[in-house]
C-alpha cells in the first residue's frame, strides 16, 4: 500500500523533521548536525509543496 506525505513540520531548534502521511502515520527524522539538517531541508524544499511545509515555533527563553 502506498503512503504519501501530506505535511512536514520542521523544527529548526531541534533539527528535526516530522513527516505526516495520508494514512495517519508519523515519522520523525532527527539530524545529528547542521549539515545533515540542511541536506534534508533541501530535499524537502525540492520535493514537498510549500503549502505542505510548516515550521514549529522557535524555542525562546525569557530569563531576566
mmCIF file of N, CA, C and O in Angstrom:
data_model
loop_
_atom_site.group_PDB
_atom_site.id
_atom_site.type_symbol
_atom_site.label_atom_id
_atom_site.label_comp_id
_atom_site.label_asym_id
_atom_site.label_seq_id
_atom_site.Cartn_x
_atom_site.Cartn_y
_atom_site.Cartn_z
ATOM 1 N N UNK A 1 0.837 -1.165 0.000
ATOM 2 C CA UNK A 1 0.000 0.000 0.000
ATOM 3 C C UNK A 1 0.894 1.244 0.000
ATOM 4 O O UNK A 1 1.854 1.329 0.750
ATOM 5 N N UNK A 2 0.568 2.205 -0.838
ATOM 6 C CA UNK A 2 1.353 3.432 -0.930
ATOM 7 C C UNK A 2 0.912 4.448 0.105
ATOM 8 O O UNK A 2 -0.263 4.567 0.431
ATOM 9 N N UNK A 3 1.891 5.156 0.627
ATOM 10 C CA UNK A 3 1.634 6.261 1.537
ATOM 11 C C UNK A 3 2.236 7.513 0.927
ATOM 12 O O UNK A 3 3.255 7.457 0.249
ATOM 13 N N UNK A 4 1.596 8.635 1.194
ATOM 14 C CA UNK A 4 2.084 9.899 0.683
ATOM 15 C C UNK A 4 2.230 10.880 1.832
ATOM 16 O O UNK A 4 1.401 10.920 2.735
ATOM 17 N N UNK A 5 3.285 11.660 1.789
ATOM 18 C CA UNK A 5 3.498 12.683 2.808
ATOM 19 C C UNK A 5 2.581 13.854 2.484
ATOM 20 O O UNK A 5 2.612 14.385 1.382
ATOM 21 N N UNK A 6 1.756 14.217 3.469
ATOM 22 C CA UNK A 6 0.882 15.364 3.244
ATOM 23 C C UNK A 6 1.305 16.576 4.067
ATOM 24 O O UNK A 6 0.845 17.681 3.812
ATOM 25 N N UNK A 7 2.197 16.372 5.043
ATOM 26 C CA UNK A 7 2.691 17.510 5.813
ATOM 27 C C UNK A 7 4.071 17.202 6.378
ATOM 28 O O UNK A 7 4.339 16.082 6.791
ATOM 29 N N UNK A 8 4.927 18.222 6.369
ATOM 30 C CA UNK A 8 6.238 18.151 7.005
ATOM 31 C C UNK A 8 6.313 19.306 7.995
ATOM 32 O O UNK A 8 6.089 20.457 7.624
ATOM 33 N N UNK A 9 6.581 18.980 9.256
ATOM 34 C CA UNK A 9 6.751 20.013 10.286
ATOM 35 C C UNK A 9 8.245 20.082 10.599
ATOM 36 O O UNK A 9 8.843 19.106 11.046
ATOM 37 N N UNK A 10 8.823 21.243 10.339
ATOM 38 C CA UNK A 10 10.262 21.433 10.517
ATOM 39 C C UNK A 10 10.507 22.183 11.819
ATOM 40 O O UNK A 10 9.950 23.256 12.038
ATOM 41 N N UNK A 11 11.344 21.596 12.680
ATOM 42 C CA UNK A 11 11.728 22.233 13.933
ATOM 43 C C UNK A 11 13.201 22.605 13.816
ATOM 44 O O UNK A 11 14.086 21.741 13.926
ATOM 45 N N UNK A 12 13.455 23.873 13.574
ATOM 46 C CA UNK A 12 14.818 24.345 13.344
ATOM 47 C C UNK A 12 15.677 24.176 14.598
ATOM 48 O O UNK A 12 16.815 23.729 14.524
ATOM 49 N N UNK A 13 15.123 24.517 15.764
ATOM 50 C CA UNK A 13 15.897 24.439 17.009
ATOM 51 C C UNK A 13 16.304 23.009 17.342
ATOM 52 O O UNK A 13 17.431 22.768 17.781
ATOM 53 N N UNK A 14 15.390 22.071 17.143
ATOM 54 C CA UNK A 14 15.671 20.664 17.470
ATOM 55 C C UNK A 14 16.311 19.915 16.309
ATOM 56 O O UNK A 14 16.700 18.758 16.456
ATOM 57 N N UNK A 15 16.403 20.562 15.153
ATOM 58 C CA UNK A 15 16.939 19.937 13.932
ATOM 59 C C UNK A 15 16.186 18.644 13.600
ATOM 60 O O UNK A 15 16.781 17.601 13.332
ATOM 61 N N UNK A 16 14.840 18.742 13.627
ATOM 62 C CA UNK A 16 14.016 17.577 13.325
ATOM 63 C C UNK A 16 12.997 17.892 12.241
ATOM 64 O O UNK A 16 12.629 19.053 12.015
ATOM 65 N N UNK A 17 12.553 16.834 11.602
ATOM 66 C CA UNK A 17 11.502 16.900 10.595
ATOM 67 C C UNK A 17 10.457 15.857 10.975
ATOM 68 O O UNK A 17 10.795 14.685 11.143
ATOM 69 N N UNK A 18 9.217 16.283 11.139
ATOM 70 C CA UNK A 18 8.138 15.345 11.423
ATOM 71 C C UNK A 18 7.357 15.158 10.120
ATOM 72 O O UNK A 18 6.786 16.115 9.590
ATOM 73 N N UNK A 19 7.374 13.940 9.609
ATOM 74 C CA UNK A 19 6.673 13.617 8.375
ATOM 75 C C UNK A 19 5.333 12.996 8.723
ATOM 76 O O UNK A 19 5.277 12.017 9.477
ATOM 77 N N UNK A 20 4.253 13.548 8.180
ATOM 78 C CA UNK A 20 2.915 13.026 8.427
ATOM 79 C C UNK A 20 2.368 12.489 7.108
ATOM 80 O O UNK A 20 2.370 13.191 6.101
ATOM 81 N N UNK A 21 1.899 11.237 7.145
ATOM 82 C CA UNK A 21 1.400 10.616 5.923
ATOM 83 C C UNK A 21 -0.112 10.736 5.824
ATOM 84 O O UNK A 21 -0.797 11.034 6.804
ATOM 85 N N UNK A 22 -0.615 10.457 4.631
ATOM 86 C CA UNK A 22 -2.050 10.485 4.404
ATOM 87 C C UNK A 22 -2.770 9.351 5.131
ATOM 88 O O UNK A 22 -3.977 9.393 5.324
ATOM 89 N N UNK A 23 -2.039 8.341 5.578
ATOM 90 C CA UNK A 23 -2.623 7.220 6.327
ATOM 91 C C UNK A 23 -2.605 7.458 7.836
ATOM 92 O O UNK A 23 -2.957 6.577 8.608
ATOM 93 N N UNK A 24 -2.134 8.623 8.265
ATOM 94 C CA UNK A 24 -2.095 8.929 9.688
ATOM 95 C C UNK A 24 -0.802 8.546 10.380
ATOM 96 O O UNK A 24 -0.663 8.739 11.582
ATOM 97 N N UNK A 25 0.140 7.985 9.662
ATOM 98 C CA UNK A 25 1.427 7.620 10.255
ATOM 99 C C UNK A 25 2.325 8.843 10.366
ATOM 100 O O UNK A 25 2.222 9.777 9.574
ATOM 101 N N UNK A 26 3.201 8.828 11.360
ATOM 102 C CA UNK A 26 4.170 9.902 11.547
ATOM 103 C C UNK A 26 5.555 9.315 11.730
ATOM 104 O O UNK A 26 5.714 8.252 12.304
ATOM 105 N N UNK A 27 6.538 10.031 11.207
ATOM 106 C CA UNK A 27 7.928 9.626 11.379
ATOM 107 C C UNK A 27 8.722 10.887 11.662
ATOM 108 O O UNK A 27 8.517 11.921 11.026
ATOM 109 N N UNK A 28 9.634 10.794 12.619
ATOM 110 C CA UNK A 28 10.487 11.930 12.943
ATOM 111 C C UNK A 28 11.906 11.628 12.484
ATOM 112 O O UNK A 28 12.460 10.573 12.797
ATOM 113 N N UNK A 29 12.455 12.559 11.740
ATOM 114 C CA UNK A 29 13.849 12.477 11.315
ATOM 115 C C UNK A 29 14.625 13.470 12.166
ATOM 116 O O UNK A 29 14.372 14.670 12.102
ATOM 117 N N UNK A 30 15.542 12.972 12.992
ATOM 118 C CA UNK A 30 16.368 13.809 13.861
ATOM 119 C C UNK A 30 17.765 13.891 13.261
ATOM 120 O O UNK A 30 18.433 12.875 13.099
ATOM 121 N N UNK A 31 18.182 15.092 12.930
ATOM 122 C CA UNK A 31 19.500 15.292 12.318
ATOM 123 C C UNK A 31 20.568 15.441 13.396
ATOM 124 O O UNK A 31 20.331 16.037 14.443
ATOM 125 N N UNK A 32 21.734 14.904 13.102
ATOM 126 C CA UNK A 32 22.835 14.930 14.070
ATOM 127 C C UNK A 32 23.592 16.250 14.079
ATOM 128 O O UNK A 32 24.179 16.616 15.085
ATOM 129 N N UNK A 33 23.597 16.953 12.948
ATOM 130 C CA UNK A 33 24.321 18.220 12.889
ATOM 131 C C UNK A 33 23.655 19.143 11.869
ATOM 132 O O UNK A 33 22.720 18.760 11.166
ATOM 133 N N UNK A 34 24.150 20.368 11.796
ATOM 134 C CA UNK A 34 23.558 21.370 10.918
ATOM 135 C C UNK A 34 23.683 20.987 9.454
ATOM 136 O O UNK A 34 22.759 21.213 8.656
ATOM 137 N N UNK A 35 24.797 20.388 9.076
ATOM 138 C CA UNK A 35 24.997 19.999 7.677
ATOM 139 C C UNK A 35 23.946 18.976 7.245
ATOM 140 O O UNK A 35 23.348 19.102 6.166
ATOM 141 N N UNK A 36 23.702 17.993 8.070
ATOM 142 C CA UNK A 36 22.691 16.985 7.759
ATOM 143 C C UNK A 36 21.301 17.642 7.713
ATOM 144 O O UNK A 36 20.500 17.351 6.819
ATOM 145 N N UNK A 37 21.017 18.522 8.647
ATOM 146 C CA UNK A 37 19.735 19.237 8.658
ATOM 147 C C UNK A 37 19.534 19.995 7.353
ATOM 148 O O UNK A 37 18.451 19.946 6.757
ATOM 149 N N UNK A 38 20.559 20.678 6.894
ATOM 150 C CA UNK A 38 20.452 21.465 5.661
ATOM 151 C C UNK A 38 20.233 20.575 4.439
ATOM 152 O O UNK A 38 19.500 20.950 3.517
ATOM 153 N N UNK A 39 20.834 19.392 4.414
ATOM 154 C CA UNK A 39 20.615 18.462 3.294
ATOM 155 C C UNK A 39 19.165 17.974 3.259
ATOM 156 O O UNK A 39 18.547 17.925 2.198
ATOM 157 N N UNK A 40 18.625 17.629 4.431
ATOM 158 C CA UNK A 40 17.231 17.172 4.482
ATOM 159 C C UNK A 40 16.296 18.328 4.132
ATOM 160 O O UNK A 40 15.315 18.150 3.404
ATOM 161 N N UNK A 41 16.593 19.516 4.606
ATOM 162 C CA UNK A 41 15.793 20.697 4.288
ATOM 163 C C UNK A 41 15.774 20.939 2.779
ATOM 164 O O UNK A 41 14.725 21.250 2.203
ATOM 165 N N UNK A 42 16.907 20.772 2.134
ATOM 166 C CA UNK A 42 16.988 20.942 0.685
ATOM 167 C C UNK A 42 16.088 19.937 -0.037
ATOM 168 O O UNK A 42 15.383 20.293 -0.981
ATOM 169 N N UNK A 43 16.082 18.700 0.421
ATOM 170 C CA UNK A 43 15.217 17.675 -0.178
ATOM 171 C C UNK A 43 13.748 18.064 0.001
ATOM 172 O O UNK A 43 12.945 17.968 -0.938
ATOM 173 N N UNK A 44 13.396 18.515 1.187
ATOM 174 C CA UNK A 44 12.012 18.936 1.442
ATOM 175 C C UNK A 44 11.619 20.095 0.522
ATOM 176 O O UNK A 44 10.520 20.092 -0.047
ATOM 177 N N UNK A 45 12.518 21.065 0.382
ATOM 178 C CA UNK A 45 12.227 22.214 -0.477
ATOM 179 C C UNK A 45 12.007 21.801 -1.927
ATOM 180 O O UNK A 45 11.189 22.391 -2.636
ATOM 181 N N UNK A 46 12.741 20.787 -2.377
ATOM 182 C CA UNK A 46 12.617 20.352 -3.767
ATOM 183 C C UNK A 46 11.455 19.392 -3.999
ATOM 184 O O UNK A 46 10.890 19.368 -5.088
ATOM 185 N N UNK A 47 11.088 18.596 -2.977
ATOM 186 C CA UNK A 47 10.144 17.501 -3.196
ATOM 187 C C UNK A 47 8.740 17.729 -2.611
ATOM 188 O O UNK A 47 7.810 17.041 -2.990
ATOM 189 N N UNK A 48 8.606 18.649 -1.683
ATOM 190 C CA UNK A 48 7.328 18.849 -0.994
ATOM 191 C C UNK A 48 6.769 20.220 -1.375
ATOM 192 O O UNK A 48 7.498 21.213 -1.376
ATOM 193 N N UNK A 49 5.476 20.251 -1.681
ATOM 194 C CA UNK A 49 4.833 21.521 -1.997
ATOM 195 C C UNK A 49 4.931 22.465 -0.799
ATOM 196 O O UNK A 49 4.726 22.034 0.343
ATOM 197 N N UNK A 50 5.223 23.739 -1.044
ATOM 198 C CA UNK A 50 5.391 24.692 0.059
ATOM 199 C C UNK A 50 4.183 24.765 1.002
ATOM 200 O O UNK A 50 4.354 24.975 2.204
ATOM 201 N N UNK A 51 2.983 24.567 0.486
ATOM 202 C CA UNK A 51 1.804 24.637 1.352
ATOM 203 C C UNK A 51 1.702 23.443 2.302
ATOM 204 O O UNK A 51 0.910 23.448 3.234
ATOM 205 N N UNK A 52 2.527 22.408 2.079
ATOM 206 C CA UNK A 52 2.542 21.231 2.945
ATOM 207 C C UNK A 52 3.684 21.260 3.959
ATOM 208 O O UNK A 52 3.898 20.291 4.676
ATOM 209 N N UNK A 53 4.412 22.377 4.013
ATOM 210 C CA UNK A 53 5.523 22.531 4.948
ATOM 211 C C UNK A 53 5.142 23.579 5.979
ATOM 212 O O UNK A 53 4.706 24.678 5.632
ATOM 213 N N UNK A 54 5.282 23.204 7.250
ATOM 214 C CA UNK A 54 5.076 24.169 8.332
ATOM 215 C C UNK A 54 6.309 24.148 9.228
ATOM 216 O O UNK A 54 7.083 23.185 9.223
ATOM 217 N N UNK A 55 6.481 25.217 9.987
ATOM 218 C CA UNK A 55 7.619 25.337 10.890
ATOM 219 C C UNK A 55 7.131 25.387 12.329
ATOM 220 O O UNK A 55 6.176 26.107 12.637
ATOM 221 N N UNK A 56 7.770 24.620 13.188
ATOM 222 C CA UNK A 56 7.448 24.645 14.613
ATOM 223 C C UNK A 56 7.864 25.992 15.186
ATOM 224 O O UNK A 56 8.767 26.657 14.662
ATOM 225 N N UNK A 57 7.203 26.391 16.262
ATOM 226 C CA UNK A 57 7.568 27.641 16.937
ATOM 227 C C UNK A 57 9.002 27.565 17.442
ATOM 228 O O UNK A 57 9.450 26.502 17.879
ATOM 229 N N UNK A 58 9.689 28.670 17.396
ATOM 230 C CA UNK A 58 11.052 28.736 17.909
ATOM 231 C C UNK A 58 11.032 28.663 19.430
ATOM 232 O O UNK A 58 10.158 29.240 20.080
ATOM 233 N N UNK A 59 11.995 27.957 19.984
ATOM 234 C CA UNK A 59 12.121 27.879 21.435
ATOM 235 C C UNK A 59 12.811 29.150 21.912
ATOM 236 O O UNK A 59 13.920 29.459 21.517
ATOM 237 N N UNK A 60 12.118 29.876 22.776
ATOM 238 C CA UNK A 60 12.637 31.149 23.264
ATOM 239 C C UNK A 60 12.597 31.146 24.781
ATOM 240 O O UNK A 60 11.600 30.772 25.384
ATOM 241 N N UNK A 61 13.703 31.562 25.381
ATOM 242 C CA UNK A 61 13.715 31.701 26.842
ATOM 243 C C UNK A 61 13.645 33.180 27.183
ATOM 244 O O UNK A 61 14.162 34.023 26.449
ATOM 245 N N UNK A 62 13.029 33.464 28.297
ATOM 246 C CA UNK A 62 12.889 34.855 28.716
ATOM 247 C C UNK A 62 13.524 35.070 30.096
ATOM 248 O O UNK A 62 12.944 35.681 30.967
ATOM 249 N N UNK A 63 14.718 34.514 30.271
ATOM 250 C CA UNK A 63 15.434 34.695 31.536
ATOM 251 C C UNK A 63 15.854 36.153 31.672
ATOM 252 O O UNK A 63 16.453 36.718 30.771
ATOM 253 N N UNK A 64 15.518 36.730 32.810
ATOM 254 C CA UNK A 64 15.884 38.138 33.035
ATOM 255 C C UNK A 64 16.639 38.280 34.317
ATOM 256 O O UNK A 64 16.549 37.588 35.227
#
